[in-house]
């Protein structure tokens, strides 16, 4: 399992400015309605940029 500790807003903003976190304006379209659901995305390799400490931990 991977575990990140020490997330803060400045790390989030820094990751956005470096292009590691980006906005995905995904629209869900169905026959009856359209829903907007904007989400921030980050690739797995860039997850450590969001935390002060990031690593693996064993479970069990």
CSV table of C-alpha atoms in Angstrom, one decimal:
chain,number,residue,atom,x,y,z
A,1,UNK,CA,0.0,0.0,0.0
A,2,UNK,CA,1.2,3.5,-0.7
A,3,UNK,CA,0.7,6.2,1.9
A,4,UNK,CA,1.1,10.0,1.7
A,5,UNK,CA,1.4,12.2,4.7
A,6,UNK,CA,1.6,16.0,5.1
A,7,UNK,CA,-0.5,17.3,2.2
A,8,UNK,CA,-1.0,21.0,2.1
A,9,UNK,CA,-2.5,23.6,-0.2
A,10,UNK,CA,0.9,25.0,-1.2
A,11,UNK,CA,2.0,21.6,-2.5
A,12,UNK,CA,-1.2,21.3,-4.4
A,13,UNK,CA,-0.8,24.7,-6.0
A,14,UNK,CA,2.9,24.0,-6.8
A,15,UNK,CA,1.9,20.7,-8.5
A,16,UNK,CA,-0.7,22.6,-10.6
A,17,UNK,CA,1.9,25.2,-11.7
A,18,UNK,CA,4.4,22.4,-12.6
A,19,UNK,CA,1.7,20.6,-14.7
A,20,UNK,CA,1.5,17.6,-12.5
A,21,UNK,CA,-2.1,18.2,-11.4
A,22,UNK,CA,-4.6,19.2,-14.0
A,23,UNK,CA,-8.3,19.9,-14.3
A,24,UNK,CA,-10.4,17.3,-16.2
A,25,UNK,CA,-13.7,18.9,-17.1
A,26,UNK,CA,-15.4,15.6,-17.6
A,27,UNK,CA,-19.0,15.9,-18.7
A,28,UNK,CA,-21.4,13.0,-18.1
A,29,UNK,CA,-23.9,12.9,-20.9
A,30,UNK,CA,-27.0,10.6,-20.8
A,31,UNK,CA,-30.2,10.5,-22.8
A,32,UNK,CA,-32.1,12.5,-20.1
A,33,UNK,CA,-29.5,15.0,-18.8
A,34,UNK,CA,-26.0,16.3,-18.9
A,35,UNK,CA,-24.0,16.6,-15.6
A,36,UNK,CA,-20.8,18.6,-15.2
A,37,UNK,CA,-18.3,17.1,-12.8
A,38,UNK,CA,-14.9,18.9,-12.9
A,39,UNK,CA,-12.2,16.9,-11.2
A,40,UNK,CA,-8.5,17.4,-10.6
A,41,UNK,CA,-6.3,14.6,-11.8
A,42,UNK,CA,-2.7,13.5,-11.1
A,43,UNK,CA,-0.7,10.6,-12.5
A,44,UNK,CA,0.5,7.9,-10.2
A,45,UNK,CA,4.2,8.9,-10.7
A,46,UNK,CA,3.4,12.5,-9.6
A,47,UNK,CA,1.6,11.6,-6.3
A,48,UNK,CA,4.7,12.3,-4.2
A,49,UNK,CA,4.7,15.9,-5.2
A,50,UNK,CA,1.5,16.4,-3.2
A,51,UNK,CA,2.9,15.2,0.1
A,52,UNK,CA,5.8,16.0,2.5
A,53,UNK,CA,6.3,12.2,3.0
A,54,UNK,CA,5.3,9.5,0.6
A,55,UNK,CA,6.2,5.8,0.6
A,56,UNK,CA,5.0,2.3,0.9
A,57,UNK,CA,3.6,0.6,4.0
A,58,UNK,CA,2.9,-3.1,4.6
A,59,UNK,CA,-0.6,-4.2,5.6
A,60,UNK,CA,-1.4,-7.1,7.8
